[in-house]
Amino acid sequence: MNGPLGVCRYSNDNVIVCDKAVYHKLEEISKPGSPQFWLYLSFYVFLLIFSGFMAGLTLILNSTDLTTLEVLQSAGSELEKRYSRRLIPLAKKHYRVLLTLVTLNALGVIILPILLDRLQNSIVAVLVSAALITLFGDVLPLAICKRNGLKIGYYSAIIIWTFYYLLLPFTLPLSMMMEKMLGKYQGHFFRRSELEALIAVHSTRQSTASKDSIDADSSALPPRNLLLSEEEVRLIRATMHMHIDTARSVMVKWEDAVKLEVGEIITPKLIESIYKCGFTRIPIYEKPATPVGILNVHYLLAMKGAVRVTVKTFIFSIRDMPEAVLHPKFVDSKTKAFQLMEMFQTGCLPRMVFVTLSRKRENIVIGIASLTDILRRWMSIGDETDDISSSLNSSS
């Protein structure tokens, strides 16, 4: 066949060779209703669903990280524990699984316009693919997987593992590069300030749920039994500040403490005033501020009549009674309150200690501290007040 390009011949139905130049015949758009049309359309729908499925799984992987799954495994419902147990191994391989899902999603997004180009012209194929991918490949899967992430991830784990091993030769070197650049993935950990803010949000939600319960849609609010009360939130936030406190911040100042001087005369009026204070232990000292011991108030209240003796004489008379007068123990003012509470609980320290401040190689007593003072400081509970009367009655 002769033409403007010279001598041309058909190599096959789709290729023409003109003077050694090869020309390919443009592919025709598949006619609606033809077998080829339905084949392309079916494959297009499959890839659209597959791409959206991979996008949803990617959201699940990023939203339910390793920390969240470990929390659910420890404190979730039985169903959540079962879901999280299957997903934790995937979460531990975060970078590789993420690369697998993103790669599969990207392949689907790339192939979709190419397939639609066989059904429509190029401009229509691009516009329609963009709209369908946005709606069915991103928006709907993300909305569905956001609400049912654990359940979908649980039933899709086998599919994820299958593609994981198929694409491992490709994702392994990339994941190793990501670990070198970004560090090993360990899940999300909240800083102390972030945890405090998170707890404060729960408090705000509790207040909002209480105030708007009449006007608001009850289905939009979380169940009340899942919310923290304001008292619970306050105690949790107070506990989070424990690491800041020291013996000096929880102590009672020496000048404000209820105490007895060894030369002071014990009178009924003095005994009554001590009883009204409600303390079970009172420090004994020599002037100006030298601690001698810690008196168990029960023995003082048990005195009969109006015996007028000095505190020193009284202490000497009960020296052989168990725990009547404890030897003074001292702690530095910089001692962490956490450490101090642990020593109280383990019995390393008596129920009350003297807090000292080092000045010019001399330890000066600046206050007293007890387990009650620590609890009062952290959780704003009242003073520890024993029912001294009932205690005396039971001992008599």
Short mmCIF file of C-alpha atoms in Angstrom, two decimals:
data_model
loop_
_atom_site.label_atom_id
_atom_site.label_comp_id
_atom_site.label_asym_id
_atom_site.label_seq_id
_atom_site.Cartn_x
_atom_site.Cartn_y
_atom_site.Cartn_z
CA MET A 1 0.00 0.00 0.00
CA ASN A 2 1.40 3.41 -1.10
CA GLY A 3 0.72 6.54 0.92
CA PRO A 4 2.14 9.94 1.88
CA LEU A 5 4.54 8.19 4.25
CA GLY A 6 5.85 5.90 1.52
CA VAL A 7 5.29 2.22 1.17
CA CYS A 8 3.15 0.99 4.09
CA ARG A 9 2.08 -2.44 5.10
CA TYR A 10 0.00 -3.98 7.89
CA SER A 11 2.10 -6.00 10.31
CA ASN A 12 -1.15 -7.04 12.04
CA ASP A 13 -4.56 -5.51 12.63
CA ASN A 14 -3.21 -2.88 15.06
CA VAL A 15 0.28 -2.10 13.63
CA ILE A 16 1.26 -0.38 10.34
CA VAL A 17 4.91 -0.19 9.16
CA CYS A 18 5.77 2.68 6.80
CA ASP A 19 9.41 2.88 5.62
CA LYS A 20 10.54 1.02 8.71
CA ALA A 21 8.52 3.37 10.99
CA VAL A 22 6.03 1.53 13.21
CA TYR A 23 2.60 3.07 13.86
CA HIS A 24 0.13 1.62 16.40
CA LYS A 25 -3.57 1.88 15.90
CA LEU A 26 -5.41 3.88 18.57
CA GLU A 27 -7.44 1.68 20.86
CA GLU A 28 -11.13 2.19 20.53
CA ILE A 29 -13.42 2.87 23.50
CA SER A 30 -15.27 -0.27 24.47
CA LYS A 31 -18.87 -0.15 23.38
CA PRO A 32 -21.48 -0.34 26.16
CA GLY A 33 -22.91 -3.82 26.42
CA SER A 34 -19.93 -5.56 24.86
CA PRO A 35 -18.11 -8.29 26.84
CA GLN A 36 -15.00 -6.11 26.98
CA PHE A 37 -17.04 -3.23 28.42
CA TRP A 38 -18.45 -5.35 31.23
CA LEU A 39 -15.01 -6.81 31.95
CA TYR A 40 -13.43 -3.38 32.33
CA LEU A 41 -16.39 -2.09 34.36
CA SER A 42 -16.31 -5.07 36.74
CA PHE A 43 -12.57 -4.71 37.23
CA TYR A 44 -13.01 -0.96 37.78
CA VAL A 45 -15.64 -1.48 40.50
CA PHE A 46 -13.47 -4.12 42.15
CA LEU A 47 -10.44 -1.82 42.22
CA LEU A 48 -12.55 1.06 43.53
CA ILE A 49 -13.76 -1.08 46.46
CA PHE A 50 -10.28 -2.51 46.98
CA SER A 51 -8.68 0.94 47.05
CA GLY A 52 -11.24 2.17 49.59
CA PHE A 53 -10.72 -0.94 51.67
CA MET A 54 -6.96 -0.33 51.79
CA ALA A 55 -7.55 3.33 52.70
CA GLY A 56 -9.81 2.25 55.56
CA LEU A 57 -7.27 -0.27 56.85
CA THR A 58 -4.60 2.43 56.74
CA LEU A 59 -6.79 4.63 58.94
CA ILE A 60 -7.33 1.72 61.35
CA LEU A 61 -3.59 1.13 61.59
CA ASN A 62 -2.88 4.78 62.35
CA SER A 63 -5.79 5.41 64.72
CA THR A 64 -5.47 2.24 66.80
CA ASP A 65 -1.76 2.35 67.47
CA LEU A 66 0.23 -0.05 69.62
CA THR A 67 -0.37 1.89 72.84
CA THR A 68 -4.14 1.96 72.30
CA LEU A 69 -4.24 -1.76 71.55
CA GLU A 70 -2.19 -2.64 74.63
CA VAL A 71 -4.55 -0.56 76.78
CA LEU A 72 -7.57 -2.34 75.31
CA GLN A 73 -5.93 -5.72 75.80
CA SER A 74 -5.46 -4.95 79.49
CA ALA A 75 -8.61 -2.98 80.33
CA GLY A 76 -11.07 -3.40 77.45
CA SER A 77 -14.14 -5.57 77.20
CA GLU A 78 -13.81 -9.26 76.32
CA LEU A 79 -14.55 -8.46 72.67
CA GLU A 80 -12.01 -5.63 72.59
CA LYS A 81 -9.39 -7.87 74.18
CA ARG A 82 -9.94 -10.49 71.48
CA TYR A 83 -9.75 -7.89 68.71
CA SER A 84 -6.62 -6.25 70.11
CA ARG A 85 -4.77 -9.56 70.57
CA ARG A 86 -5.00 -10.20 66.83
CA LEU A 87 -4.07 -6.65 65.84
CA ILE A 88 -1.10 -6.13 68.18
CA PRO A 89 1.31 -8.24 66.03
CA LEU A 90 0.39 -6.07 63.03
CA ALA A 91 0.82 -2.87 65.03
CA LYS A 92 4.31 -3.96 66.11
CA LYS A 93 5.29 -4.10 62.42
CA HIS A 94 3.85 -0.64 61.85
CA TYR A 95 6.13 0.64 59.08
CA ARG A 96 5.99 -2.54 56.98
CA VAL A 97 2.22 -2.90 57.28
CA LEU A 98 1.75 0.80 56.55
CA LEU A 99 3.90 0.56 53.42
CA THR A 100 1.94 -2.53 52.32
CA LEU A 101 -1.44 -0.83 52.65
CA VAL A 102 -0.32 2.46 51.10
CA THR A 103 1.28 0.64 48.16
CA LEU A 104 -1.88 -1.35 47.46
CA ASN A 105 -4.04 1.76 47.76
CA ALA A 106 -1.74 3.69 45.42
CA LEU A 107 -1.81 0.91 42.81
CA GLY A 108 -5.59 0.93 42.84
CA VAL A 109 -5.78 4.71 42.50
CA ILE A 110 -3.32 4.68 39.58
CA ILE A 111 -5.05 1.90 37.63
CA LEU A 112 -8.59 3.27 38.02
CA PRO A 113 -8.27 6.17 35.48
CA ILE A 114 -6.52 3.84 33.03
CA LEU A 115 -9.42 1.39 33.12
CA LEU A 116 -12.04 4.12 32.84
CA ASP A 117 -10.16 5.49 29.83
CA ARG A 118 -11.21 2.30 28.01
CA LEU A 119 -14.85 3.15 28.76
CA GLN A 120 -14.86 6.94 28.26
CA ASN A 121 -12.60 9.60 26.80
CA SER A 122 -9.56 10.70 28.81
CA ILE A 123 -10.99 13.90 30.31
CA VAL A 124 -14.17 12.21 31.50
CA ALA A 125 -12.13 9.27 32.83
CA VAL A 126 -9.96 11.56 34.97
CA LEU A 127 -12.87 13.62 36.35
CA VAL A 128 -15.12 10.64 37.10
CA SER A 129 -12.26 8.67 38.68
CA ALA A 130 -11.33 11.61 40.90
CA ALA A 131 -14.92 11.97 42.11
CA LEU A 132 -15.45 8.25 42.68
CA ILE A 133 -12.10 7.79 44.42
CA THR A 134 -12.83 10.71 46.73
CA LEU A 135 -16.27 9.42 47.65
CA PHE A 136 -15.93 5.64 47.62
CA GLY A 137 -12.18 5.34 48.04
CA ASP A 138 -11.64 7.84 50.85
CA VAL A 139 -14.69 9.42 52.49
CA LEU A 140 -16.96 6.40 52.98
CA PRO A 141 -14.22 3.92 53.99
CA LEU A 142 -12.77 6.39 56.48
CA ALA A 143 -16.19 7.06 58.01
CA ILE A 144 -17.00 3.35 58.28
CA CYS A 145 -13.59 2.25 59.58
CA LYS A 146 -13.43 5.09 62.09
CA ARG A 147 -16.49 3.75 63.91
CA ASN A 148 -15.76 0.03 63.54
CA GLY A 149 -12.00 0.00 63.27
CA LEU A 150 -11.23 -2.83 65.69
CA LYS A 151 -13.86 -5.15 64.28
CA ILE A 152 -12.89 -4.55 60.65
CA GLY A 153 -9.20 -4.89 61.46
CA TYR A 154 -9.84 -8.13 63.32
CA TYR A 155 -11.62 -9.79 60.39
CA SER A 156 -9.19 -8.33 57.84
CA ALA A 157 -6.02 -9.46 59.59
CA ILE A 158 -5.59 -12.53 57.36
CA ILE A 159 -5.88 -10.39 54.20
CA ILE A 160 -3.34 -7.91 55.58
CA TRP A 161 -0.87 -10.68 56.46
CA THR A 162 -1.25 -12.18 52.96
CA PHE A 163 -0.36 -8.95 51.18
CA TYR A 164 2.27 -8.25 53.84
CA TYR A 165 4.29 -11.32 52.88
CA LEU A 166 3.65 -10.86 49.14
CA LEU A 167 5.08 -7.33 49.20
CA LEU A 168 7.74 -8.00 51.82
CA PRO A 169 10.67 -7.87 49.32
CA PHE A 170 9.53 -4.35 48.41
CA THR A 171 8.49 -3.04 51.84
CA LEU A 172 11.34 -4.52 53.90
CA PRO A 173 14.15 -2.23 52.64
CA LEU A 174 11.86 0.81 52.75
CA SER A 175 10.75 0.05 56.31
CA MET A 176 14.39 -0.33 57.38
CA MET A 177 15.12 3.10 55.91
CA MET A 178 12.15 4.56 57.78
CA GLU A 179 13.36 3.05 61.06
CA LYS A 180 16.79 4.59 60.49
CA MET A 181 15.29 8.00 59.72
CA LEU A 182 12.33 8.10 62.12
CA GLY A 183 13.37 5.64 64.81
CA LYS A 184 11.71 2.40 65.84
CA TYR A 185 7.94 2.66 66.16
CA GLN A 186 6.76 2.31 69.76
CA GLY A 187 3.24 3.68 69.67
CA HIS A 188 2.06 7.01 71.01
CA PHE A 189 2.92 7.99 74.55
CA PHE A 190 1.33 10.98 76.27
CA ARG A 191 3.45 13.48 78.12
CA ARG A 192 2.42 14.29 81.66
CA SER A 193 0.90 17.61 80.57
CA GLU A 194 -1.02 15.88 77.75
CA LEU A 195 -2.42 13.29 80.13
CA GLU A 196 -3.54 16.03 82.50
CA ALA A 197 -5.26 17.87 79.64
CA LEU A 198 -6.93 14.64 78.52
CA ILE A 199 -8.30 14.07 82.00
CA ALA A 200 -9.49 17.69 82.12
CA VAL A 201 -11.42 17.10 78.89
CA HIS A 202 -13.19 14.19 80.56
CA SER A 203 -14.15 16.52 83.38
CA THR A 204 -15.48 19.06 80.90
CA ARG A 205 -17.50 16.38 79.14
CA GLN A 206 -18.96 15.27 82.46
CA SER A 207 -20.08 18.83 83.23
CA THR A 208 -21.44 19.34 79.72
CA ALA A 209 -23.34 16.06 79.83
CA SER A 210 -24.90 17.04 83.14
CA LYS A 211 -25.94 20.54 82.04
CA ASP A 212 -27.18 19.72 78.56
CA SER A 213 -28.79 16.35 79.29
CA ILE A 214 -32.27 17.81 78.83
CA ASP A 215 -31.70 19.60 75.52
CA ALA A 216 -29.04 17.41 73.94
CA ASP A 217 -29.62 14.22 72.04
CA SER A 218 -28.92 11.48 74.56
CA SER A 219 -27.60 9.17 71.84
CA ALA A 220 -24.82 11.67 71.08
CA LEU A 221 -23.54 11.59 74.65
CA PRO A 222 -21.34 8.81 76.03
CA PRO A 223 -22.88 6.62 78.74
CA ARG A 224 -22.59 8.22 82.16
CA ASN A 225 -20.96 5.13 83.62
CA LEU A 226 -18.06 5.61 81.18
CA LEU A 227 -17.41 9.20 82.31
CA LEU A 228 -15.24 10.26 85.23
CA SER A 229 -16.86 12.25 88.00
CA GLU A 230 -15.38 15.60 88.94
CA GLU A 231 -14.09 14.11 92.19
CA GLU A 232 -12.33 11.28 90.33
CA VAL A 233 -10.76 13.72 87.89
CA ARG A 234 -9.56 15.94 90.72
CA LEU A 235 -7.93 13.04 92.54
CA ILE A 236 -6.25 11.73 89.39
CA ARG A 237 -4.84 15.14 88.51
CA ALA A 238 -3.63 15.62 92.08
CA THR A 239 -1.87 12.27 91.95
CA MET A 240 -0.09 13.28 88.75
CA HIS A 241 1.52 16.18 90.62
CA MET A 242 3.05 13.91 93.23
CA HIS A 243 6.46 13.93 91.54
CA ILE A 244 6.78 17.67 92.23
CA ASP A 245 6.18 17.61 95.98
CA THR A 246 8.94 17.30 98.55
CA ALA A 247 8.96 16.89 102.32
CA ARG A 248 9.07 20.66 102.65
CA SER A 249 5.95 21.19 100.53
CA VAL A 250 3.85 18.67 102.49
CA MET A 251 5.09 19.40 106.01
CA VAL A 252 3.46 21.44 108.76
CA LYS A 253 5.71 24.35 109.67
CA TRP A 254 7.40 24.06 113.04
CA GLU A 255 5.85 27.25 114.36
CA ASP A 256 2.36 26.06 113.33
CA ALA A 257 2.67 22.51 114.68
CA VAL A 258 0.93 21.31 117.85
CA LYS A 259 3.82 20.33 120.12
CA LEU A 260 4.85 20.03 123.79
CA GLU A 261 7.98 21.41 125.44
CA VAL A 262 9.62 19.09 128.02
CA GLY A 263 9.32 21.68 130.78
CA GLU A 264 5.62 22.34 130.20
CA ILE A 265 3.22 21.41 133.03
CA ILE A 266 0.52 18.87 132.15
CA THR A 267 -2.86 20.15 133.32
CA PRO A 268 -6.46 19.06 132.64
CA LYS A 269 -6.85 22.13 130.44
CA LEU A 270 -3.80 21.14 128.40
CA ILE A 271 -5.09 17.59 128.02
CA GLU A 272 -8.47 18.90 126.87
CA SER A 273 -6.90 21.19 124.27
CA ILE A 274 -4.82 18.30 122.90
CA TYR A 275 -7.91 16.11 122.77
CA LYS A 276 -9.78 18.75 120.74
CA CYS A 277 -6.92 18.88 118.23
CA GLY A 278 -7.64 15.26 117.32
CA PHE A 279 -4.02 14.21 116.77
CA THR A 280 -2.74 10.79 117.84
CA ARG A 281 0.95 11.79 117.83
CA ILE A 282 2.50 15.00 119.18
CA PRO A 283 6.18 15.99 118.97
CA ILE A 284 8.10 16.64 122.19
CA TYR A 285 11.01 19.10 122.10
CA GLU A 286 13.50 21.05 124.14
CA LYS A 287 13.95 24.75 123.59
CA PRO A 288 14.63 26.24 121.14
CA ALA A 289 13.79 23.47 118.65
CA THR A 290 15.50 20.23 119.59
CA PRO A 291 13.18 17.22 119.11
CA VAL A 292 13.17 14.70 121.95
CA GLY A 293 10.56 12.23 120.73
CA ILE A 294 7.02 11.66 119.51
CA LEU A 295 4.35 11.13 122.19
CA ASN A 296 1.40 8.78 121.73
CA VAL A 297 -1.52 10.96 122.85
CA HIS A 298 -3.52 7.93 124.05
CA TYR A 299 -1.26 7.62 127.10
CA LEU A 300 -1.62 11.31 127.91
CA LEU A 301 -5.42 11.18 127.71
CA ALA A 302 -5.46 8.14 129.98
CA MET A 303 -4.08 10.18 132.92
CA LYS A 304 -6.51 10.22 135.86
CA GLY A 305 -7.25 13.21 138.04
CA ALA A 306 -5.50 16.54 137.95
CA VAL A 307 -1.92 15.40 138.33
CA ARG A 308 0.38 18.34 137.64
CA VAL A 309 3.69 17.03 136.34
CA THR A 310 6.07 18.19 133.66
CA VAL A 311 6.11 16.60 130.24
CA LYS A 312 9.64 15.34 130.91
CA THR A 313 8.51 13.57 134.11
CA PHE A 314 5.52 12.06 132.35
CA ILE A 315 7.68 10.74 129.51
CA PHE A 316 10.07 9.18 132.01
CA SER A 317 7.17 7.43 133.75
CA ILE A 318 5.91 5.75 130.56
CA ARG A 319 9.29 5.03 128.99
CA ASP A 320 8.81 1.24 129.27
CA MET A 321 5.37 1.17 127.61
CA PRO A 322 5.30 0.03 123.95
CA GLU A 323 5.18 2.85 121.41
CA ALA A 324 4.46 5.40 124.13
CA VAL A 325 7.29 7.66 123.05
CA LEU A 326 9.00 7.10 119.71
CA HIS A 327 12.54 8.22 119.03
CA PRO A 328 12.70 11.17 116.64
CA LYS A 329 13.49 10.51 112.98
CA PHE A 330 14.73 13.19 110.62
CA VAL A 331 14.44 13.64 106.85
CA ASP A 332 15.92 16.29 104.61
CA SER A 333 13.53 18.93 103.31
CA LYS A 334 14.43 17.97 99.71
CA THR A 335 13.29 14.36 100.13
CA LYS A 336 10.70 13.51 97.49
CA ALA A 337 7.21 13.03 98.88
CA PHE A 338 6.89 9.79 96.91
CA GLN A 339 9.95 8.42 98.68
CA LEU A 340 8.71 9.69 102.02
CA MET A 341 5.33 7.99 101.59
CA GLU A 342 7.02 4.71 100.66
CA MET A 343 9.10 4.85 103.84
CA PHE A 344 5.96 5.48 105.90
CA GLN A 345 4.14 2.56 104.29
CA THR A 346 7.03 0.09 104.65
CA GLY A 347 7.61 0.99 108.30
CA CYS A 348 11.08 2.46 107.74
CA LEU A 349 9.83 5.63 109.42
CA PRO A 350 7.40 6.17 112.31
CA ARG A 351 4.10 7.89 111.71
CA MET A 352 5.69 11.30 112.09
CA VAL A 353 9.12 12.67 111.13
CA PHE A 354 10.96 15.93 111.61
CA VAL A 355 11.89 17.85 108.48
CA THR A 356 15.31 19.48 108.57
CA LEU A 357 17.08 22.10 106.51
CA SER A 358 20.86 22.08 106.18
CA ARG A 359 22.49 25.44 106.89
CA LYS A 360 26.20 25.90 107.45
CA ARG A 361 26.75 22.22 108.29
CA GLU A 362 23.88 22.32 110.77
CA ASN A 363 20.49 20.65 110.45
CA ILE A 364 17.69 22.96 111.53
CA VAL A 365 14.21 21.56 112.19
CA ILE A 366 11.71 23.49 110.09
CA GLY A 367 8.60 21.32 110.37
CA ILE A 368 6.99 17.93 110.85
CA ALA A 369 5.46 15.58 108.30
CA SER A 370 3.23 12.52 108.45
CA LEU A 371 1.42 10.29 105.99
CA THR A 372 -1.72 12.30 106.69
CA ASP A 373 0.02 15.51 105.60
CA ILE A 374 1.03 13.89 102.32
CA LEU A 375 -2.51 12.68 101.62
CA ARG A 376 -3.97 16.05 102.59
CA ARG A 377 -1.56 17.78 100.24
CA TRP A 378 -2.26 15.53 97.26
CA MET A 379 -5.91 14.65 97.56
CA SER A 380 -7.28 17.39 99.79
CA ILE A 381 -8.67 14.95 102.30
CA GLY A 382 -9.31 15.96 105.88
CA ASP A 383 -6.99 15.49 108.80
CA GLU A 384 -6.56 12.01 110.14
CA THR A 385 -8.69 11.98 113.30
CA ASP A 386 -8.84 8.83 115.37
CA ASP A 387 -11.81 8.14 117.58
CA ILE A 388 -9.71 8.43 120.72
CA SER A 389 -12.61 7.87 123.04
CA SER A 390 -13.56 4.54 121.47
CA SER A 391 -9.93 3.52 121.41
CA LEU A 392 -9.56 4.21 125.11
CA ASN A 393 -12.79 2.36 125.89
CA SER A 394 -11.65 -0.69 123.97
CA SER A 395 -8.29 -0.70 125.71
CA SER A 396 -9.76 -0.29 129.21
#
